[in-house]
Short mmCIF file of C-alpha atoms in Angstrom, two decimals:
data_model
loop_
_atom_site.label_atom_id
_atom_site.label_comp_id
_atom_site.label_asym_id
_atom_site.label_seq_id
_atom_site.Cartn_x
_atom_site.Cartn_y
_atom_site.Cartn_z
CA UNK U 1 9.16 -24.58 -28.25
CA UNK U 2 8.56 -27.19 -25.53
CA UNK U 3 7.36 -29.77 -28.10
CA UNK U 4 10.71 -29.59 -29.89
CA UNK U 5 12.55 -30.36 -26.65
CA UNK U 6 10.29 -33.31 -25.79
CA UNK U 7 8.69 -35.04 -28.80
CA UNK U 8 6.78 -37.39 -26.45
CA UNK U 9 4.43 -34.56 -25.48
CA UNK U 10 0.96 -34.43 -27.03
CA UNK U 11 0.19 -31.14 -28.75
CA UNK U 12 -3.03 -29.39 -27.75
CA UNK U 13 -3.73 -26.80 -30.44
CA UNK U 14 -7.21 -25.71 -29.31
CA UNK U 15 -9.67 -26.45 -26.48
CA UNK U 16 -11.02 -29.99 -26.41
CA UNK U 17 -14.62 -28.76 -26.64
CA UNK U 18 -13.85 -26.61 -29.67
CA UNK U 19 -12.90 -23.02 -30.32
CA UNK U 20 -15.11 -20.49 -28.49
CA UNK U 21 -16.34 -17.29 -30.10
CA UNK U 22 -15.77 -13.84 -28.64
CA UNK U 23 -18.42 -12.71 -26.16
CA UNK U 24 -19.26 -9.03 -26.43
CA UNK U 25 -22.89 -8.25 -27.16
CA UNK U 26 -23.89 -11.56 -25.53
CA UNK U 27 -22.36 -10.92 -22.11
CA UNK U 28 -25.70 -11.74 -20.44
CA UNK U 29 -25.58 -15.24 -21.95
CA UNK U 30 -22.05 -15.76 -20.61
CA UNK U 31 -23.09 -14.62 -17.14
CA UNK U 32 -26.04 -17.04 -17.11
CA UNK U 33 -23.93 -19.98 -18.26
CA UNK U 34 -21.17 -19.27 -15.74
CA UNK U 35 -23.73 -18.87 -12.95
CA UNK U 36 -25.19 -22.27 -13.79
CA UNK U 37 -21.74 -23.89 -13.77
CA UNK U 38 -20.06 -25.17 -10.63
CA UNK U 39 -16.72 -24.99 -8.85
CA UNK U 40 -13.88 -22.50 -9.21
CA UNK U 41 -13.37 -20.11 -12.12
CA UNK U 42 -10.26 -20.46 -14.29
CA UNK U 43 -9.34 -16.91 -15.28
CA UNK U 44 -6.80 -15.18 -17.49
CA UNK U 45 -6.46 -11.92 -19.39
CA UNK U 46 -4.72 -10.66 -22.50
CA UNK U 47 -3.31 -7.15 -22.63
CA UNK U 48 -1.33 -5.16 -25.19
CA UNK U 49 1.70 -4.18 -23.12
CA UNK U 50 4.40 -2.51 -25.18
CA UNK U 51 1.84 -1.70 -27.85
CA UNK U 52 -0.92 0.35 -26.19
CA UNK U 53 -0.71 3.10 -23.60
CA UNK U 54 -2.77 1.44 -20.90
CA UNK U 55 -2.35 -1.89 -19.16
CA UNK U 56 -6.05 -2.64 -19.56
CA UNK U 57 -7.46 -6.07 -20.33
CA UNK U 58 -8.43 -6.45 -23.97
CA UNK U 59 -9.72 -9.98 -23.43
CA UNK U 60 -10.88 -11.93 -20.38
CA UNK U 61 -10.85 -15.72 -20.54
CA UNK U 62 -13.04 -17.62 -18.08
CA UNK U 63 -13.71 -21.35 -17.76
CA UNK U 64 -15.97 -23.08 -15.27
CA UNK U 65 -17.06 -26.70 -15.01
CA UNK U 66 -20.49 -27.15 -16.53
CA UNK U 67 -20.24 -23.87 -18.43
CA UNK U 68 -17.24 -24.12 -20.74
CA UNK U 69 -14.89 -21.39 -21.89
CA UNK U 70 -15.90 -17.79 -22.55
CA UNK U 71 -13.68 -15.23 -24.24
CA UNK U 72 -15.05 -11.88 -23.11
CA UNK U 73 -14.21 -8.69 -24.97
CA UNK U 74 -14.64 -5.99 -22.27
CA UNK U 75 -13.97 -2.99 -24.48
CA UNK U 76 -17.00 -0.74 -24.60
CA UNK U 77 -19.07 -2.85 -22.20
CA UNK U 78 -17.19 -2.07 -18.99
CA UNK U 79 -20.40 -0.81 -17.38
CA UNK U 80 -22.10 -4.14 -18.12
CA UNK U 81 -19.70 -6.33 -16.13
CA UNK U 82 -21.41 -5.87 -12.75
CA UNK U 83 -23.41 -9.10 -13.07
CA UNK U 84 -20.24 -10.97 -14.01
CA UNK U 85 -18.52 -9.65 -10.88
CA UNK U 86 -21.47 -10.74 -8.76
CA UNK U 87 -21.58 -14.35 -9.94
CA UNK U 88 -17.80 -14.91 -9.80
CA UNK U 89 -17.96 -15.51 -6.06
CA UNK U 90 -16.09 -18.82 -5.95
CA UNK U 91 -12.33 -19.35 -5.98
CA UNK U 92 -10.40 -18.04 -8.99
CA UNK U 93 -7.61 -20.11 -10.54
CA UNK U 94 -4.96 -18.01 -12.27
CA UNK U 95 -1.39 -18.49 -13.40
CA UNK U 96 0.83 -15.60 -12.24
CA UNK U 97 -2.16 -13.83 -10.70
CA UNK U 98 -0.17 -10.70 -9.92
CA UNK U 99 -0.03 -10.00 -13.66
CA UNK U 100 -3.80 -10.23 -14.19
CA UNK U 101 -5.42 -8.95 -11.00
CA UNK U 102 -4.67 -5.22 -11.51
CA UNK U 103 -6.41 -5.00 -14.90
CA UNK U 104 -9.31 -7.14 -13.63
CA UNK U 105 -9.75 -4.82 -10.66
CA UNK U 106 -10.00 -1.89 -13.06
CA UNK U 107 -13.11 -3.61 -14.43
CA UNK U 108 -14.60 -4.20 -10.98
CA UNK U 109 -13.69 -7.90 -10.94
CA UNK U 110 -12.22 -8.95 -7.59
CA UNK U 111 -11.65 -12.50 -6.30
CA UNK U 112 -12.52 -13.59 -2.77
CA UNK U 113 -9.92 -16.39 -2.98
CA UNK U 114 -7.08 -17.12 -5.39
CA UNK U 115 -5.37 -20.34 -6.43
CA UNK U 116 -2.21 -19.31 -8.26
CA UNK U 117 -0.71 -22.24 -10.16
CA UNK U 118 2.62 -20.43 -10.62
CA UNK U 119 2.87 -19.93 -6.86
CA UNK U 120 2.10 -23.63 -6.38
CA UNK U 121 5.02 -24.51 -8.63
CA UNK U 122 7.34 -22.22 -6.68
CA UNK U 123 6.27 -23.62 -3.30
CA UNK U 124 6.75 -27.17 -4.61
CA UNK U 125 10.21 -26.32 -5.93
CA UNK U 126 9.59 -26.70 -9.65
CA UNK U 127 12.55 -25.63 -11.80
CA UNK U 128 10.26 -24.16 -14.46
CA UNK U 129 6.97 -22.50 -13.53
CA UNK U 130 5.59 -21.18 -16.80
CA UNK U 131 2.10 -22.47 -17.54
CA UNK U 132 3.41 -24.30 -20.59
CA UNK U 133 6.14 -26.05 -18.56
CA UNK U 134 3.83 -27.02 -15.71
CA UNK U 135 1.16 -28.43 -18.04
CA UNK U 136 3.86 -30.46 -19.78
CA UNK U 137 5.17 -31.71 -16.42
CA UNK U 138 1.76 -32.63 -15.00
CA UNK U 139 -0.09 -33.94 -18.06
CA UNK U 140 2.44 -34.59 -20.82
CA UNK U 141 0.69 -31.99 -22.96
CA UNK U 142 2.29 -29.21 -25.01
CA UNK U 143 0.15 -26.12 -25.37
CA UNK U 144 0.26 -24.33 -28.71
CA UNK U 145 1.70 -21.00 -27.53
CA UNK U 146 3.01 -18.82 -30.35
CA UNK U 147 1.14 -15.56 -29.81
CA UNK U 148 2.31 -14.18 -26.46
CA UNK U 149 3.42 -10.90 -28.07
CA UNK U 150 0.37 -10.45 -30.30
CA UNK U 151 -1.62 -7.23 -30.47
CA UNK U 152 -4.65 -8.15 -28.39
CA UNK U 153 -6.23 -4.76 -28.99
CA UNK U 154 -6.84 -5.59 -32.65
CA UNK U 155 -10.30 -6.58 -33.81
CA UNK U 156 -11.41 -9.03 -34.97
CA UNK U 157 -9.29 -11.66 -33.22
CA UNK U 158 -8.56 -14.51 -35.60
CA UNK U 159 -9.00 -18.21 -34.75
CA UNK U 160 -5.30 -18.65 -33.91
CA UNK U 161 -5.42 -15.91 -31.29
CA UNK U 162 -8.70 -17.18 -29.87
CA UNK U 163 -7.23 -20.67 -29.55
CA UNK U 164 -4.14 -19.29 -27.81
CA UNK U 165 -6.26 -17.33 -25.35
CA UNK U 166 -8.62 -20.21 -24.62
CA UNK U 167 -5.75 -22.61 -23.95
CA UNK U 168 -4.60 -20.36 -21.11
CA UNK U 169 -7.62 -21.53 -19.09
CA UNK U 170 -8.36 -24.89 -20.72
CA UNK U 171 -6.37 -26.98 -18.23
CA UNK U 172 -6.24 -24.71 -15.18
CA UNK U 173 -8.97 -26.59 -13.28
CA UNK U 174 -7.24 -29.96 -13.77
CA UNK U 175 -3.89 -28.36 -12.95
CA UNK U 176 -5.30 -27.02 -9.69
CA UNK U 177 -6.57 -30.47 -8.72
CA UNK U 178 -3.21 -32.10 -9.45
CA UNK U 179 -1.19 -29.42 -7.65
CA UNK U 180 -3.47 -29.52 -4.62
CA UNK U 181 -2.65 -33.20 -4.15
CA UNK U 182 1.08 -32.50 -4.49
CA UNK U 183 0.94 -29.59 -2.04
CA UNK U 184 -0.91 -31.63 0.57
CA UNK U 185 1.41 -34.61 0.13
CA UNK U 186 4.39 -32.29 0.62
CA UNK U 187 2.86 -30.74 3.75
CA UNK U 188 3.01 -27.33 2.09
CA UNK U 189 -0.60 -26.54 1.35
CA UNK U 190 -0.80 -24.03 4.21
CA UNK U 191 2.35 -22.34 2.89
CA UNK U 192 0.72 -22.08 -0.49
CA UNK U 193 -2.52 -20.60 0.88
CA UNK U 194 -0.54 -17.90 2.70
CA UNK U 195 1.37 -17.04 -0.47
CA UNK U 196 -1.80 -16.82 -2.57
CA UNK U 197 -3.43 -14.52 -0.05
CA UNK U 198 -0.39 -12.25 -0.15
CA UNK U 199 -0.66 -12.10 -3.95
CA UNK U 200 -4.41 -11.38 -3.77
CA UNK U 201 -3.97 -8.52 -1.29
CA UNK U 202 -0.72 -7.09 -2.66
CA UNK U 203 -1.02 -3.34 -3.36
CA UNK U 204 0.26 -1.80 -6.55
CA UNK U 205 3.86 -0.57 -6.27
CA UNK U 206 4.31 3.13 -5.67
CA UNK U 207 5.13 5.03 -8.87
CA UNK U 208 8.66 6.32 -9.39
CA UNK U 209 8.78 9.97 -8.23
CA UNK U 210 10.80 11.01 -11.29
CA UNK U 211 10.15 8.38 -13.97
CA UNK U 212 11.90 10.37 -16.70
CA UNK U 213 15.23 9.57 -15.05
CA UNK U 214 14.85 5.97 -16.24
CA UNK U 215 16.09 7.23 -19.62
CA UNK U 216 19.25 8.88 -18.24
CA UNK U 217 21.27 5.69 -18.80
CA UNK U 218 20.93 5.98 -22.58
CA UNK U 219 23.08 9.10 -23.02
CA UNK U 220 25.66 11.36 -21.36
CA UNK U 221 24.03 14.55 -20.17
CA UNK U 222 26.43 17.50 -20.03
CA UNK U 223 24.47 19.69 -17.61
CA UNK U 224 21.20 20.35 -15.83
CA UNK U 225 19.70 22.03 -18.90
CA UNK U 226 19.96 18.84 -20.91
CA UNK U 227 18.29 16.95 -18.06
CA UNK U 228 15.46 19.49 -18.14
CA UNK U 229 15.06 18.76 -21.84
CA UNK U 230 14.83 15.06 -21.13
CA UNK U 231 12.18 15.70 -18.49
CA UNK U 232 10.12 17.93 -20.81
CA UNK U 233 10.41 15.46 -23.69
CA UNK U 234 9.36 12.58 -21.44
CA UNK U 235 6.29 14.44 -20.21
CA UNK U 236 5.22 15.55 -23.67
CA UNK U 237 5.75 12.06 -25.06
CA UNK U 238 3.46 10.71 -22.34
CA UNK U 239 0.72 13.14 -23.37
CA UNK U 240 1.10 12.16 -27.05
CA UNK U 241 1.13 8.45 -26.19
CA UNK U 242 -2.03 8.77 -24.11
CA UNK U 243 -3.83 10.68 -26.85
CA UNK U 244 -2.85 8.10 -29.48
CA UNK U 245 -3.28 5.11 -27.17
CA UNK U 246 0.22 3.92 -27.95
CA UNK U 247 2.95 2.67 -25.65
CA UNK U 248 5.35 5.60 -25.07
CA UNK U 249 8.20 3.64 -26.62
CA UNK U 250 6.16 3.33 -29.81
CA UNK U 251 5.89 7.12 -30.02
CA UNK U 252 9.61 7.67 -29.40
CA UNK U 253 12.00 5.11 -27.87
CA UNK U 254 13.80 6.05 -24.66
CA UNK U 255 17.21 5.90 -26.33
CA UNK U 256 16.22 8.45 -28.99
CA UNK U 257 14.51 10.62 -26.38
CA UNK U 258 17.68 10.68 -24.26
CA UNK U 259 20.05 11.19 -27.18
CA UNK U 260 18.00 14.11 -28.47
CA UNK U 261 17.98 15.81 -25.06
CA UNK U 262 21.71 15.27 -24.55
CA UNK U 263 22.41 17.02 -27.88
CA UNK U 264 20.58 20.18 -26.70
CA UNK U 265 19.14 21.26 -30.06
CA UNK U 266 19.05 25.03 -30.62
CA UNK U 267 16.24 25.19 -33.18
CA UNK U 268 13.32 23.36 -34.74
CA UNK U 269 15.54 22.70 -37.75
CA UNK U 270 18.10 20.99 -35.51
CA UNK U 271 15.38 18.55 -34.47
CA UNK U 272 13.83 18.20 -37.93
CA UNK U 273 17.18 17.47 -39.60
CA UNK U 274 18.56 15.26 -36.86
CA UNK U 275 19.75 11.80 -37.84
CA UNK U 276 17.41 10.57 -35.11
CA UNK U 277 14.39 11.57 -37.21
CA UNK U 278 14.93 9.91 -40.56
CA UNK U 279 11.53 8.25 -40.76
CA UNK U 280 8.54 10.25 -42.00
CA UNK U 281 6.55 9.40 -38.86
CA UNK U 282 9.19 10.83 -36.55
CA UNK U 283 9.70 13.94 -38.67
CA UNK U 284 5.96 14.57 -38.42
CA UNK U 285 6.29 15.14 -34.66
CA UNK U 286 9.45 17.25 -34.81
CA UNK U 287 7.55 20.41 -33.84
CA UNK U 288 6.12 18.66 -30.79
CA UNK U 289 9.60 17.70 -29.60
CA UNK U 290 11.04 21.11 -30.35
CA UNK U 291 8.31 22.80 -28.30
CA UNK U 292 9.30 20.62 -25.33
CA UNK U 293 12.98 21.43 -25.80
CA UNK U 294 12.21 25.13 -26.21
CA UNK U 295 10.30 25.07 -22.93
CA UNK U 296 13.36 23.58 -21.23
CA UNK U 297 15.61 26.29 -22.71
CA UNK U 298 13.37 28.91 -21.12
CA UNK U 299 13.39 27.46 -17.62
CA UNK U 300 15.19 29.60 -15.01
CA UNK U 301 18.29 28.07 -13.49
CA UNK U 302 16.64 27.46 -10.11
CA UNK U 303 13.96 25.28 -11.74
CA UNK U 304 16.35 22.90 -13.48
CA UNK U 305 16.46 19.32 -12.16
CA UNK U 306 19.39 18.29 -9.99
CA UNK U 307 22.28 16.48 -11.66
CA UNK U 308 22.15 13.68 -9.12
CA UNK U 309 19.07 11.96 -7.80
CA UNK U 310 18.97 9.05 -5.40
CA UNK U 311 15.87 6.90 -5.22
CA UNK U 312 15.50 3.64 -3.37
CA UNK U 313 12.46 1.64 -2.37
CA UNK U 314 14.48 0.15 0.47
CA UNK U 315 14.93 1.61 3.98
CA UNK U 316 18.63 0.75 3.95
CA UNK U 317 21.62 1.87 1.84
CA UNK U 318 23.21 -0.22 -0.94
CA UNK U 319 24.81 -3.29 0.55
CA UNK U 320 28.23 -2.34 -0.84
CA UNK U 321 28.36 0.47 1.73
CA UNK U 322 27.44 -1.60 4.78
CA UNK U 323 30.98 -2.58 5.72
CA UNK U 324 31.81 1.09 6.21
CA UNK U 325 28.48 2.37 7.54
CA UNK U 326 27.43 -0.49 9.78
CA UNK U 327 29.91 -3.39 9.84
CA UNK U 328 27.82 -5.45 12.27
CA UNK U 329 24.97 -5.37 9.71
CA UNK U 330 27.35 -6.68 7.05
CA UNK U 331 28.21 -9.59 9.34
CA UNK U 332 24.54 -10.29 10.00
CA UNK U 333 23.86 -10.20 6.26
CA UNK U 334 26.45 -12.90 5.65
CA UNK U 335 24.92 -15.05 8.39
CA UNK U 336 21.33 -14.57 7.23
CA UNK U 337 22.07 -15.05 3.55
CA UNK U 338 24.01 -18.25 4.18
CA UNK U 339 21.33 -19.66 6.48
CA UNK U 340 18.49 -18.86 4.07
CA UNK U 341 20.35 -20.27 1.05
CA UNK U 342 21.20 -23.50 2.84
CA UNK U 343 17.69 -23.97 4.24
CA UNK U 344 16.08 -23.20 0.88
CA UNK U 345 18.34 -25.82 -0.67
CA UNK U 346 17.23 -28.37 1.93
CA UNK U 347 13.59 -27.54 1.17
CA UNK U 348 14.21 -27.70 -2.56
CA UNK U 349 12.88 -24.20 -3.25
CA UNK U 350 14.36 -20.93 -4.42
CA UNK U 351 15.77 -18.74 -1.67
CA UNK U 352 13.51 -15.82 -2.68
CA UNK U 353 10.49 -18.08 -2.09
CA UNK U 354 11.69 -18.84 1.42
CA UNK U 355 12.42 -15.16 2.12
CA UNK U 356 12.77 -12.26 -0.26
CA UNK U 357 16.32 -10.84 -0.38
CA UNK U 358 14.91 -7.41 0.49
CA UNK U 359 13.55 -8.77 3.78
CA UNK U 360 16.80 -10.61 4.45
CA UNK U 361 18.69 -7.34 4.03
CA UNK U 362 16.27 -5.35 6.15
CA UNK U 363 16.60 -7.86 8.99
CA UNK U 364 20.38 -7.68 8.72
CA UNK U 365 20.41 -3.88 8.63
CA UNK U 366 18.05 -3.40 11.58
CA UNK U 367 19.45 -6.24 13.66
CA UNK U 368 18.13 -7.59 16.95
CA UNK U 369 19.24 -7.76 20.56
CA UNK U 370 17.62 -11.14 21.28
CA UNK U 371 16.63 -13.93 18.91
CA UNK U 372 13.10 -13.81 20.35
CA UNK U 373 12.66 -10.52 18.49
CA UNK U 374 13.21 -12.04 15.05
CA UNK U 375 9.66 -13.37 14.45
CA UNK U 376 8.07 -9.99 15.17
CA UNK U 377 10.63 -8.21 13.00
CA UNK U 378 10.02 -10.57 10.08
CA UNK U 379 6.27 -10.15 10.42
CA UNK U 380 6.63 -6.37 10.37
CA UNK U 381 8.60 -6.66 7.12
CA UNK U 382 5.82 -8.66 5.46
CA UNK U 383 7.05 -12.23 5.86
CA UNK U 384 4.33 -14.87 6.04
CA UNK U 385 3.94 -17.16 9.09
CA UNK U 386 5.39 -20.21 7.31
CA UNK U 387 8.42 -18.18 6.21
CA UNK U 388 8.96 -16.88 9.74
CA UNK U 389 8.85 -20.40 11.15
CA UNK U 390 11.26 -21.79 8.57
CA UNK U 391 13.72 -18.89 8.71
CA UNK U 392 13.82 -18.96 12.51
CA UNK U 393 14.66 -22.66 12.28
CA UNK U 394 17.42 -21.85 9.81
CA UNK U 395 18.89 -19.15 12.05
CA UNK U 396 18.78 -21.46 15.04
#
């Protein structure tokens, strides 16, 4: 805990104005109070990742000057959040906004502008950019943060969980004000604005075309039939997890899923009596898993999945192959990587903040015939204007 590392910090165990109640049936009151407040909205969410099937928000925390903190339980009142979306028309302050915006969008809540305090820390070159670390750095305050892995889908939420959730927004407005001064003093406020806009507009990543292959690493699969069993088990597990509103790994962990498929059971008894199913809960679903395996046994040979599958989000091959495939790209990669690392060091920021390694590699792979082409290439790859300017300086 941060307080143990620095005993000079002052512990903040709950919001200074007291512990707020959960807003559910009184959403109209929260909307009125927030409308009558002023300035930006400090916003955060709590989810139940790793516990529940969906990535939905089980709690929304909002603070606004003149209104206070509201802990909004959105479950069951999703169709009543329209007024909340309408009044939240000022800037939103979030920490690691990319984690919260997707589940807020599912509820129809969309910011017009974002101030991401984590992004501010990265642009300023902070070594540690967790909310807890940045609050300690800026204000000498340690936030009581012991419930990050709690089950936020449970009801009721006890006072400890409510305090934890409220503290996520308690100091965001003051943190924004302090970081704004630092960003302007450093001449990096425009950089920061560009980064926040990229976060706000960033689309969701494309889903993996064959997600079941993520479990292949947990076992040795002797043939295509065993891979078909893994695929069937994965798909059935997803159906069961959705029906029970449980994270798939809570229904059956990937390692057990893969090990079972690799063993190629021949009967329901093989599954039922497997050492993988010692617990009563797992034995209960043995028939479900056998049905999936049986379906894979019955697949014709031409419908079995391929042994090998190559999937990459990048438009270039693995860098280990560049020397053979395109040696001039390998040379460019060395030049670009060195220039970006050295310039990032001069700026006091992480090299991935200056330019993502994926973009560095794409520039090296594609190459250029004249240095005047580099800005347009970087823009086409998604680099922001400030990054283009700085990287072009670094490359000379």
